[in-house]
Amino acid sequence: MINFLKCFWTVCWLSIGLVQAQSTVLTLRQPDDSIDLWGRAETEFYVDSSRHQSVEQVRRQPFQPTAGRSSSFGFTNASIWVRFRLRDESTRPTARIIGTGFNLIDTLDYFLLNEETGQLTHQQNGRLIPHHRQRIDSHSRVFPLNVLPNQTYIVYFRVAGRNSKRIEFSIEEAHQHYGEYQKLTWVWAGYVGFYLTMILVQIIFFAITRNRNSLYYLLYLCAFLLVEISRGNGMVGDRYLWPDATWFKSNSLLLSVPVATVFGMWFYANGLRLNQYSRLLYRILQADALITLLLAGYALVRATETNVVQHVLLTALVSDLLVLVACFYVWRRGYHPARFYLLGTLCFFGGIIIALLWNLGLLPNHLATNQALNIGCLLEMLFFTTALADEYRLTQREKQQAQSELIGVLQNRNAELKAASLQGQALERQRVAADLHDNLGTTLSALHWNLEAMDNSKLSPAEQSVYATIRQQVGQAYKDVRLISHNLLPDELAKQGLASALHNLVKKMNRNTAVHFELKGVETLPRLDQQTEFELYSICLELLNNTIKHANASEGRVELTQTNNTLLLTVSDNGTGLNSLRSDGRGLQNVAARVASLGGSWVVDAGSNGGIENRISVPGVEY
């Protein structure tokens, strides 16, 4: 009795289906036929808003013709049914594939009803169906078309899920399908390979530079790679990473897109230096990241009501609009790397717009529209990498500028210290000169006059000889003290410069010593900076005193010339030569220290006419 009722119900159900199915039959005649099913006179569709009708219930519903109707149903959670009759009249058996290349389908049911035998077969495909349950090893939502020759079949497709709906079914020869599948696999492998290459580049760049924004970009790339793997291509995530995780498959975009948005906002906020250029925009981007997380949580709570693709596209669209405003604002404020952030964001924004219009059926289905989001992502990565390189170059230049400014500050401070030291030396020399002149000079002068007042007529010849020697030595000491006190810091050095001071120094030396000095080259000498003049004058004074005291010379020469911002001071004599030179003397140590303070060099050689030749070369800085 039960078997009888089952057979009766099957016959009734088939009778209703045959009555409501179209009389027009899609006939396959050529083995290599490739047929697009949507828009043909043989194909009909029905929208199941309840999303729960079975094939038995749908067969009794009124179907509508697909001719003149767009294949896109936009962002709807309703189930879309497609129906057509099919007959294979090919001259030889051919392996065919039926299905769709639109991968973003949660569940795709395929029903094949043989009108003559009443046999009904049912297969499933889609993102939520484990890969091992799919009859064909392909990321596309396709099935083998197993029909007997010269028999008529009714084909039903049910497209269900919380995604956009594009009904683009076709029939093609199996070999042709696998050829296209291999091409798409290589394209996807290249796309993911490019992502992995960019991630590796950023890892290396961060390891070298420790740039914080490079770390944010690295996190953004990793999060967005998860988005791409979750986007329904079926090649990596659905097949290998989470093949049986139905809940995660259904909500992976709701989980991965907000994470990518958070990292992306961190990346933008730091890369655009919004803390520096606009605190308001910085807070807005951070608030957008938080709102995106909250909306994703709300969408997960209301999972059955949310259209996943519509949700993620609209939230990404709003986020990109905010980022575009920030990029343009910072670029107009003069931050040049922002132009690359702007170009990259425009590419990604354009990809989202095209993907949105394509999902809504407002743009035709071809390679450019189908891969618009991928192309936008690739261009975005290229521009962002360029932005990071430009930002790193700008940062290095700013560091160099800061270092230059610091060096300038230190040089100014050093100049102030040198000026203070020079002033201190001048004051000390003035004090020493005053002490020599007023104290020691006065004492020697009094001693000289006391010797003059003595009656030496009663002294023996030997005593008179000693007396005369003492008078002569006291007189010479008095002259030496006066000469030293006057030459320690002559007034004309500060007032009229080094040339005038050297001229007066040589004049006094020639008048008060037995050595005759010649001065050359100072007639065209310009005024130099105060330290250079002070140190060169002190060097000349020390070397001339050495010539007078130790060289036993009769002639000396002082020559000062300037060539290409280099001062060359030459002090020479015709004395006893290098044998009289004591390198461990305090005076020569002072000379070496003064030359070093000017950044110069000092060479001592034998003179051409005997004696010593001192050659001192220092940078010449005009006053």
XYZ file of C-alpha atoms in Angstrom:
623
model
C 0.000 0.000 0.000
C 2.791 2.440 0.894
C 4.679 1.642 -2.328
C 1.503 2.209 -4.322
C 1.000 5.627 -2.760
C 4.604 6.603 -3.507
C 4.242 5.625 -7.158
C 0.952 7.455 -7.410
C 2.436 10.625 -5.919
C 5.442 10.451 -8.287
C 3.169 10.100 -11.322
C 1.019 13.033 -10.181
C 4.063 15.167 -9.430
C 5.595 14.422 -12.865
C 2.292 15.161 -14.567
C 2.096 18.592 -12.904
C 5.735 19.304 -13.813
C 5.244 18.306 -17.426
C 2.184 20.495 -17.724
C 3.906 23.548 -16.271
C 7.262 23.083 -18.037
C 7.732 24.886 -21.285
C 7.057 23.055 -24.482
C 10.161 24.603 -26.065
C 13.167 22.305 -25.786
C 16.846 23.297 -25.840
C 18.436 20.879 -28.295
C 22.135 19.952 -28.265
C 23.360 18.905 -31.717
C 27.061 19.761 -32.011
C 29.553 18.050 -29.649
C 31.441 21.261 -28.982
C 28.397 23.453 -28.416
C 28.871 26.126 -25.765
C 25.506 27.580 -24.763
C 24.703 30.479 -22.413
C 21.374 29.583 -20.846
C 20.218 32.930 -19.481
C 18.147 35.045 -21.847
C 17.119 32.153 -24.111
C 13.521 31.453 -24.950
C 13.794 27.996 -23.384
C 14.899 29.285 -19.961
C 12.607 30.493 -17.164
C 13.146 31.696 -13.604
C 11.245 31.953 -10.351
C 12.073 33.971 -7.181
C 11.446 32.142 -3.912
C 11.275 34.912 -1.278
C 10.582 32.422 1.492
C 13.866 30.597 0.678
C 12.369 27.307 1.884
C 10.378 25.883 -1.043
C 11.299 22.456 -2.308
C 11.517 21.422 -5.934
C 8.080 19.779 -5.652
C 6.570 23.070 -4.456
C 8.418 25.171 -7.018
C 7.184 23.036 -9.944
C 3.669 24.317 -9.244
C 4.734 27.978 -9.236
C 4.518 30.301 -12.270
C 7.953 30.773 -13.858
C 8.863 33.852 -15.876
C 10.858 34.022 -19.125
C 14.487 35.116 -18.904
C 14.513 36.753 -22.318
C 15.049 40.502 -21.949
C 15.728 40.184 -18.215
C 19.102 40.943 -16.588
C 20.922 37.955 -15.140
C 21.696 39.948 -11.979
C 19.253 39.928 -9.088
C 21.440 42.200 -6.965
C 21.799 41.838 -3.233
C 18.935 39.582 -2.313
C 18.672 36.709 0.129
C 15.831 35.155 -1.850
C 16.427 31.841 -3.618
C 16.423 32.007 -7.413
C 15.128 29.014 -9.395
C 15.971 28.422 -13.066
C 14.174 25.891 -15.302
C 14.506 24.686 -18.887
C 13.957 21.575 -20.992
C 16.907 19.854 -22.617
C 17.411 17.220 -25.329
C 20.726 15.823 -26.628
C 20.686 14.964 -30.359
C 24.479 14.980 -30.836
C 25.931 12.649 -33.477
C 28.467 11.228 -31.018
C 28.728 11.019 -27.224
C 30.265 14.130 -25.653
C 31.281 14.876 -22.055
C 29.621 18.121 -21.070
C 29.608 20.424 -18.052
C 26.629 22.451 -16.846
C 26.768 25.169 -14.208
C 28.119 28.655 -13.572
C 31.502 30.326 -13.183
C 30.055 32.745 -10.615
C 31.656 31.383 -7.464
C 30.017 33.528 -4.791
C 27.121 31.126 -4.287
C 26.513 29.564 -0.892
C 24.407 26.627 -2.104
C 23.615 25.570 -5.672
C 21.120 22.678 -6.132
C 20.970 20.896 -9.482
C 17.935 18.725 -10.366
C 17.776 16.623 -13.539
C 14.417 15.015 -14.346
C 14.054 12.512 -17.173
C 10.595 13.068 -18.686
C 10.398 9.570 -20.140
C 11.528 7.521 -17.124
C 10.639 9.930 -14.346
C 14.127 9.501 -12.842
C 15.184 12.499 -10.740
C 18.839 13.139 -9.783
C 19.943 15.785 -7.341
C 23.462 17.205 -6.831
C 24.814 20.100 -4.782
C 27.663 22.542 -5.094
C 28.575 25.906 -3.594
C 30.704 27.471 -0.914
C 28.904 25.774 1.967
C 29.103 22.305 0.431
C 32.243 20.342 1.406
C 34.526 19.847 -1.519
C 34.533 16.049 -1.268
C 30.774 16.059 -1.973
C 31.193 17.879 -5.287
C 31.233 15.718 -8.391
C 33.784 17.792 -10.329
C 37.187 18.907 -9.042
C 36.790 22.581 -9.928
C 36.409 25.875 -8.101
C 33.465 26.706 -10.371
C 29.922 25.735 -9.462
C 29.497 23.085 -12.166
C 28.075 19.574 -12.568
C 28.506 16.801 -15.120
C 25.661 16.827 -17.649
C 24.770 13.142 -17.813
C 21.859 12.856 -20.260
C 20.903 10.036 -22.604
C 20.737 10.753 -26.341
C 17.369 11.664 -27.819
C 15.659 11.854 -24.455
C 14.070 14.989 -22.990
C 14.952 16.274 -19.538
C 13.818 19.096 -17.282
C 16.664 20.906 -15.519
C 16.147 22.875 -12.298
C 18.751 25.074 -10.575
C 18.276 26.597 -7.149
C 20.665 29.460 -6.196
C 20.579 30.172 -2.443
C 22.658 32.167 0.000
C 23.291 35.561 1.574
C 25.249 36.922 -1.374
C 24.637 38.758 -4.591
C 22.854 36.724 -7.227
C 24.103 36.491 -10.794
C 22.422 33.748 -12.800
C 24.892 32.964 -15.565
C 24.515 29.255 -16.331
C 26.014 27.646 -19.373
C 26.629 24.299 -21.017
C 30.077 23.598 -22.423
C 32.255 20.730 -23.504
C 34.263 19.321 -20.561
C 37.678 19.742 -22.202
C 36.916 23.381 -22.964
C 35.820 23.947 -19.357
C 38.996 22.481 -17.919
C 41.078 24.620 -20.268
C 39.378 27.755 -18.943
C 39.674 26.404 -15.402
C 43.450 26.031 -15.788
C 43.744 29.591 -17.085
C 41.769 30.966 -14.137
C 43.859 28.859 -11.761
C 47.066 30.370 -13.133
C 45.578 33.858 -12.903
C 44.576 33.289 -9.286
C 47.956 31.727 -8.480
C 49.670 34.795 -9.925
C 47.375 37.078 -7.958
C 48.010 35.302 -4.653
C 51.707 34.982 -5.515
C 51.882 38.738 -5.998
C 50.271 39.209 -2.570
C 52.768 36.830 -0.951
C 55.648 38.612 -2.709
C 54.478 41.974 -1.393
C 54.171 40.490 2.102
C 57.725 39.120 1.876
C 58.998 42.491 0.640
C 57.354 44.257 3.575
C 58.799 41.734 6.044
C 62.292 42.423 4.700
C 61.692 46.177 4.595
C 60.443 46.202 8.182
C 63.341 44.029 9.366
C 65.798 46.520 7.853
C 64.161 49.860 8.622
C 61.984 49.099 11.677
C 59.483 51.477 10.124
C 56.241 51.323 12.114
C 54.035 52.120 9.137
C 55.650 49.266 7.221
C 54.485 46.964 10.032
C 50.932 48.319 9.757
C 51.014 47.767 5.990
C 52.297 44.218 6.527
C 49.378 43.489 8.878
C 46.969 45.066 6.391
C 48.323 42.893 3.561
C 47.986 39.724 5.648
C 44.424 40.614 6.658
C 43.461 41.480 3.095
C 44.971 38.218 1.845
C 42.554 36.498 4.226
C 39.734 38.532 2.634
C 40.780 37.405 -0.835
C 40.982 33.773 0.257
C 37.511 34.105 1.824
C 35.947 35.876 -1.136
C 34.399 32.777 -2.651
C 36.910 31.785 -5.335
C 36.897 28.248 -3.937
C 40.537 27.596 -4.791
C 42.282 27.848 -1.415
C 40.116 28.561 1.599
C 36.981 26.570 0.815
C 38.916 23.581 -0.535
C 41.942 23.303 1.750
C 41.867 25.615 4.785
C 38.310 25.179 6.078
C 36.568 22.623 3.806
C 34.036 21.485 6.445
C 33.670 24.705 8.481
C 30.230 25.672 7.204
C 29.628 28.534 9.655
C 33.024 30.077 8.947
C 32.533 29.732 5.187
C 29.229 31.563 5.459
C 30.604 34.380 7.626
C 34.292 34.527 6.696
C 33.875 37.854 4.887
C 32.069 39.339 7.894
C 35.086 38.337 10.005
C 37.996 39.135 7.681
C 36.857 42.449 6.163
C 36.543 44.301 9.529
C 39.999 43.047 10.566
C 41.449 44.306 7.277
C 39.610 47.615 7.785
C 41.091 48.100 11.272
C 44.647 47.435 10.067
C 43.993 49.554 6.987
C 42.871 52.528 9.096
C 45.969 52.208 11.298
C 48.063 52.119 8.156
C 46.382 55.179 6.661
C 46.389 57.176 9.897
C 50.126 56.678 10.402
C 51.148 56.754 6.746
C 49.317 60.036 6.165
C 50.650 61.468 9.461
C 47.149 62.491 10.487
C 48.371 63.071 14.052
C 50.436 65.884 12.586
C 48.140 67.229 9.863
C 44.602 66.633 11.190
C 43.676 65.175 14.549
C 40.004 65.284 13.513
C 40.550 63.022 10.492
C 42.692 60.745 12.652
C 39.793 60.299 15.100
C 37.309 59.821 12.246
C 39.321 56.968 10.737
C 39.706 55.303 14.115
C 35.964 55.697 14.725
C 35.226 54.176 11.303
C 37.307 51.113 12.193
C 35.388 50.722 15.463
C 32.004 51.178 13.745
C 32.980 48.583 11.119
C 33.705 46.088 13.895
C 30.388 46.848 15.608
C 28.421 46.506 12.354
C 30.159 43.200 11.640
C 29.149 41.957 15.091
C 25.563 43.079 14.469
C 25.555 41.328 11.084
C 26.823 38.116 12.688
C 24.033 38.256 15.259
C 21.455 38.691 12.485
C 23.150 36.223 10.169
C 19.977 35.055 8.436
C 18.956 38.621 7.584
C 22.289 39.996 6.390
C 23.420 39.933 2.781
C 27.141 39.432 3.269
C 28.421 40.889 -0.015
C 26.183 43.935 0.223
C 27.309 44.549 3.817
C 31.064 44.298 3.150
C 30.926 46.294 -0.102
C 28.992 49.164 1.459
C 31.175 49.329 4.586
C 34.320 49.217 2.409
C 32.827 51.945 0.209
C 32.204 54.261 3.184
C 35.681 53.597 4.603
C 37.317 54.328 1.255
C 35.381 57.593 0.906
C 36.713 58.744 4.289
C 40.237 57.697 3.332
C 40.003 59.567 0.026
C 39.091 62.755 1.895
C 42.036 62.244 4.265
C 44.477 61.549 1.401
C 43.391 64.600 -0.552
C 43.500 66.859 2.508
C 46.983 65.778 3.595
C 48.275 65.993 0.014
C 47.016 69.587 -0.274
C 48.755 70.352 3.022
C 52.065 69.525 1.352
C 52.751 65.916 2.367
C 53.918 64.509 -0.977
C 53.682 60.720 -0.260
C 49.921 61.268 0.186
C 49.553 61.460 -3.600
C 50.488 57.760 -3.869
C 48.062 56.878 -1.063
C 45.414 58.828 -2.975
C 46.115 57.023 -6.270
C 46.120 53.603 -4.591
C 42.859 54.324 -2.774
C 41.260 55.587 -5.997
C 42.178 52.323 -7.741
C 40.678 50.239 -4.942
C 37.642 52.533 -4.726
C 37.121 52.217 -8.470
C 37.341 48.427 -8.177
C 34.653 48.449 -5.470
C 32.370 50.673 -7.570
C 32.741 48.442 -10.629
C 32.190 45.302 -8.523
C 29.098 46.887 -6.981
C 27.640 47.877 -10.357
C 28.523 44.478 -11.780
C 26.746 42.702 -8.933
C 23.708 44.916 -9.523
C 23.694 44.006 -13.215
C 24.459 47.551 -14.366
C 27.698 46.515 -16.047
C 28.190 43.627 -18.486
C 30.016 40.478 -17.489
C 33.505 40.287 -19.011
C 37.082 40.043 -17.769
C 37.495 43.732 -16.874
C 34.314 43.917 -14.781
C 34.652 40.439 -13.308
C 38.241 41.057 -12.166
C 37.885 44.794 -11.438
C 38.305 44.366 -7.691
C 41.414 42.209 -8.146
C 42.927 44.699 -10.587
C 42.157 47.561 -8.191
C 43.832 45.656 -5.342
C 46.985 45.024 -7.392
C 47.273 48.677 -8.389
C 46.598 49.712 -4.797
C 49.463 47.547 -3.548
C 51.854 48.991 -6.131
C 50.969 52.570 -5.221
C 51.132 51.843 -1.484
C 54.581 50.298 -1.854
C 55.666 53.384 -3.780
C 54.162 55.554 -1.023
C 56.137 53.702 1.643
C 59.346 54.102 -0.362
C 58.649 57.806 -0.856
C 57.801 58.190 2.828
C 61.041 56.422 3.820
C 63.004 58.722 1.504
C 61.255 61.762 2.982
C 61.881 60.510 6.535
C 65.582 60.026 5.799
C 65.763 63.509 4.309
C 64.022 64.959 7.368
C 66.478 63.116 9.620
C 69.394 64.490 7.618
C 67.880 67.963 7.822
C 67.400 67.579 11.574
C 70.989 66.378 11.907
C 72.181 69.323 9.824
C 70.208 71.702 12.024
C 71.654 70.025 15.123
C 75.143 70.299 13.679
C 74.457 73.948 12.930
C 73.310 74.524 16.506
C 76.388 72.734 17.830
C 78.632 74.710 15.499
C 77.051 77.955 16.669
C 77.476 76.821 20.248
C 81.075 75.863 19.517
C 81.632 79.258 17.924
C 80.197 80.918 21.012
C 82.472 78.821 23.217
C 85.454 79.688 21.045
C 84.532 83.351 21.160
C 84.200 83.155 24.944
C 87.527 81.309 25.148
C 89.133 83.885 22.900
C 87.732 86.693 24.988
C 89.015 84.957 28.106
C 92.461 84.585 26.586
C 92.443 88.227 25.566
C 91.470 89.315 29.055
C 94.133 87.051 30.541
C 96.756 88.440 28.192
C 95.711 91.962 29.083
C 96.056 91.100 32.766
C 99.449 89.465 32.258
C 100.640 92.379 30.102
C 99.460 94.849 32.731
C 101.175 92.884 35.487
C 104.417 92.692 33.531
C 104.347 96.366 32.666
C 103.115 97.748 35.976
C 104.724 95.378 38.460
C 107.735 93.619 36.990
C 108.527 96.502 34.643
C 108.340 99.032 37.466
C 110.551 96.838 39.663
C 113.151 96.420 36.918
C 113.032 100.141 36.165
C 113.585 101.004 39.848
C 116.409 98.470 40.024
C 117.981 100.018 36.933
C 117.812 103.535 38.404
C 119.209 102.345 41.730
C 122.152 100.846 39.888
C 122.590 104.107 38.031
C 122.649 106.021 41.370
C 125.403 103.838 42.838
C 128.985 105.241 43.055
C 131.119 102.641 41.286
C 134.360 104.647 41.508
C 135.419 102.833 44.644
C 134.890 99.376 43.094
C 137.781 97.250 41.972
C 138.129 96.553 38.263
C 136.620 93.078 38.704
C 133.704 94.472 40.657
C 133.196 97.222 38.067
C 133.010 94.541 35.371
C 130.346 92.667 37.347
C 128.537 95.969 38.003
C 128.492 96.823 34.298
C 127.185 93.351 33.409
C 124.395 93.632 35.968
C 123.407 97.073 34.671
C 123.354 95.778 31.104
C 121.291 92.668 32.025
C 118.791 94.668 34.081
C 118.388 97.130 31.241
C 117.896 94.296 28.730
C 115.402 92.592 31.042
C 113.467 95.829 31.333
C 113.345 96.157 27.518
C 112.284 92.498 27.128
C 109.485 92.874 29.660
C 108.216 96.008 27.909
C 108.408 94.246 24.537
C 106.546 91.146 25.795
C 103.882 93.202 27.562
C 103.275 95.279 24.437
C 103.198 92.243 22.107
C 100.975 89.929 24.183
C 97.824 91.563 22.841
C 98.437 94.653 20.744
C 95.514 97.011 20.295
C 95.872 97.060 16.512
C 95.139 93.291 16.285
C 91.505 93.818 17.281
C 91.142 97.229 15.622
C 93.062 96.935 12.342
C 93.610 93.205 11.865
C 96.411 90.675 11.590
C 98.364 92.468 8.838
C 98.790 95.669 10.857
C 99.628 93.741 14.074
C 102.319 91.678 12.303
C 103.767 94.817 10.708
C 104.110 96.500 14.124
C 105.451 93.279 15.699
C 108.244 92.948 13.121
C 109.013 96.654 13.438
C 109.433 96.331 17.239
C 111.532 93.174 16.857
C 113.866 94.903 14.394
C 114.205 97.887 16.712
C 114.846 95.978 19.923
C 116.701 92.812 18.855
C 119.841 91.925 16.922
C 117.873 89.825 14.392
C 116.524 91.567 11.305
C 113.077 90.265 10.239
C 111.415 90.739 6.846
C 107.606 90.691 6.441
C 106.000 89.716 3.109
C 102.554 89.053 1.672
C 100.382 90.855 4.219
C 99.611 93.853 2.030
C 96.648 92.127 0.280
C 95.537 90.050 3.263
C 91.824 90.606 4.106
C 90.388 90.653 7.587
C 89.937 87.140 8.978
C 87.731 85.827 11.730
C 88.821 86.815 15.200
C 90.050 83.413 16.342
C 92.174 82.849 13.226
C 93.862 86.236 13.570
C 94.474 85.733 17.297
C 95.963 82.250 16.889
C 98.171 83.183 13.911
C 99.498 86.227 15.728
C 100.290 84.088 18.795
C 102.030 81.491 16.577
C 104.152 84.211 14.926
C 105.053 85.686 18.305
C 106.160 82.285 19.670
C 108.212 81.382 16.588
C 109.912 84.799 16.437
C 110.824 84.574 20.126
C 112.320 81.119 19.470
C 114.380 82.559 16.629
C 115.672 85.361 18.809
C 116.490 83.138 21.803
C 117.710 79.862 20.295
C 118.538 80.134 16.590
C 121.611 82.430 16.765
C 120.316 83.930 13.541
C 120.988 87.294 11.984
C 118.023 87.321 9.598
C 114.478 86.052 9.657
C 111.488 86.130 7.356
C 107.710 86.130 7.937
C 105.441 85.532 4.945
C 101.662 85.159 4.983
C 99.740 84.409 1.765
C 96.216 83.246 0.913
C 95.354 80.882 -1.966
C 91.943 79.262 -2.568
C 90.700 79.897 0.971
C 93.925 78.509 2.430
C 96.332 80.573 4.516
C 100.036 79.702 4.361
C 102.273 81.167 7.105
C 106.026 80.768 6.648
C 108.501 81.713 9.403
C 112.179 81.050 8.605
C 115.692 82.138 9.676
C 119.351 81.584 8.774
C 120.397 80.297 12.198
C 121.841 77.038 13.410
C 119.091 74.933 11.857
C 117.213 71.922 13.120
C 119.837 71.155 15.765
C 118.598 74.093 17.813
C 114.972 72.920 17.684
C 113.583 71.471 20.907
C 110.357 69.659 20.106
C 109.595 69.093 23.785
C 109.545 72.785 24.580
C 106.442 74.332 26.040
C 106.361 77.037 23.382
C 106.386 74.597 20.458
C 103.680 72.528 22.128
C 101.554 75.670 22.295
C 102.200 76.278 18.601
C 101.073 72.719 17.744
C 97.924 73.115 19.838
C 97.037 76.426 18.165
C 97.546 74.949 14.679
C 95.305 72.004 15.587
C 92.581 74.328 16.920
C 92.470 75.979 13.476
C 92.294 72.617 11.695
C 95.638 73.223 9.983
C 98.997 71.509 9.501
C 102.567 72.399 10.534
C 105.747 71.274 8.800
C 109.319 72.091 9.911
C 112.139 71.745 7.369
C 115.666 72.979 6.867
C 115.765 76.349 5.138
C 117.296 76.852 1.693
C 120.002 79.143 3.180
C 120.423 77.164 6.385
C 118.365 77.637 9.503
C 114.743 76.493 9.936
C 111.614 76.968 7.825
C 108.198 76.610 9.512
C 105.279 76.136 7.098
C 101.828 76.375 8.642
C 98.706 75.876 6.480
C 95.227 76.662 7.854
C 91.776 77.269 6.352
C 91.263 80.975 5.777
C 87.868 82.238 6.896
C 87.228 85.855 6.011
C 85.658 88.057 8.634
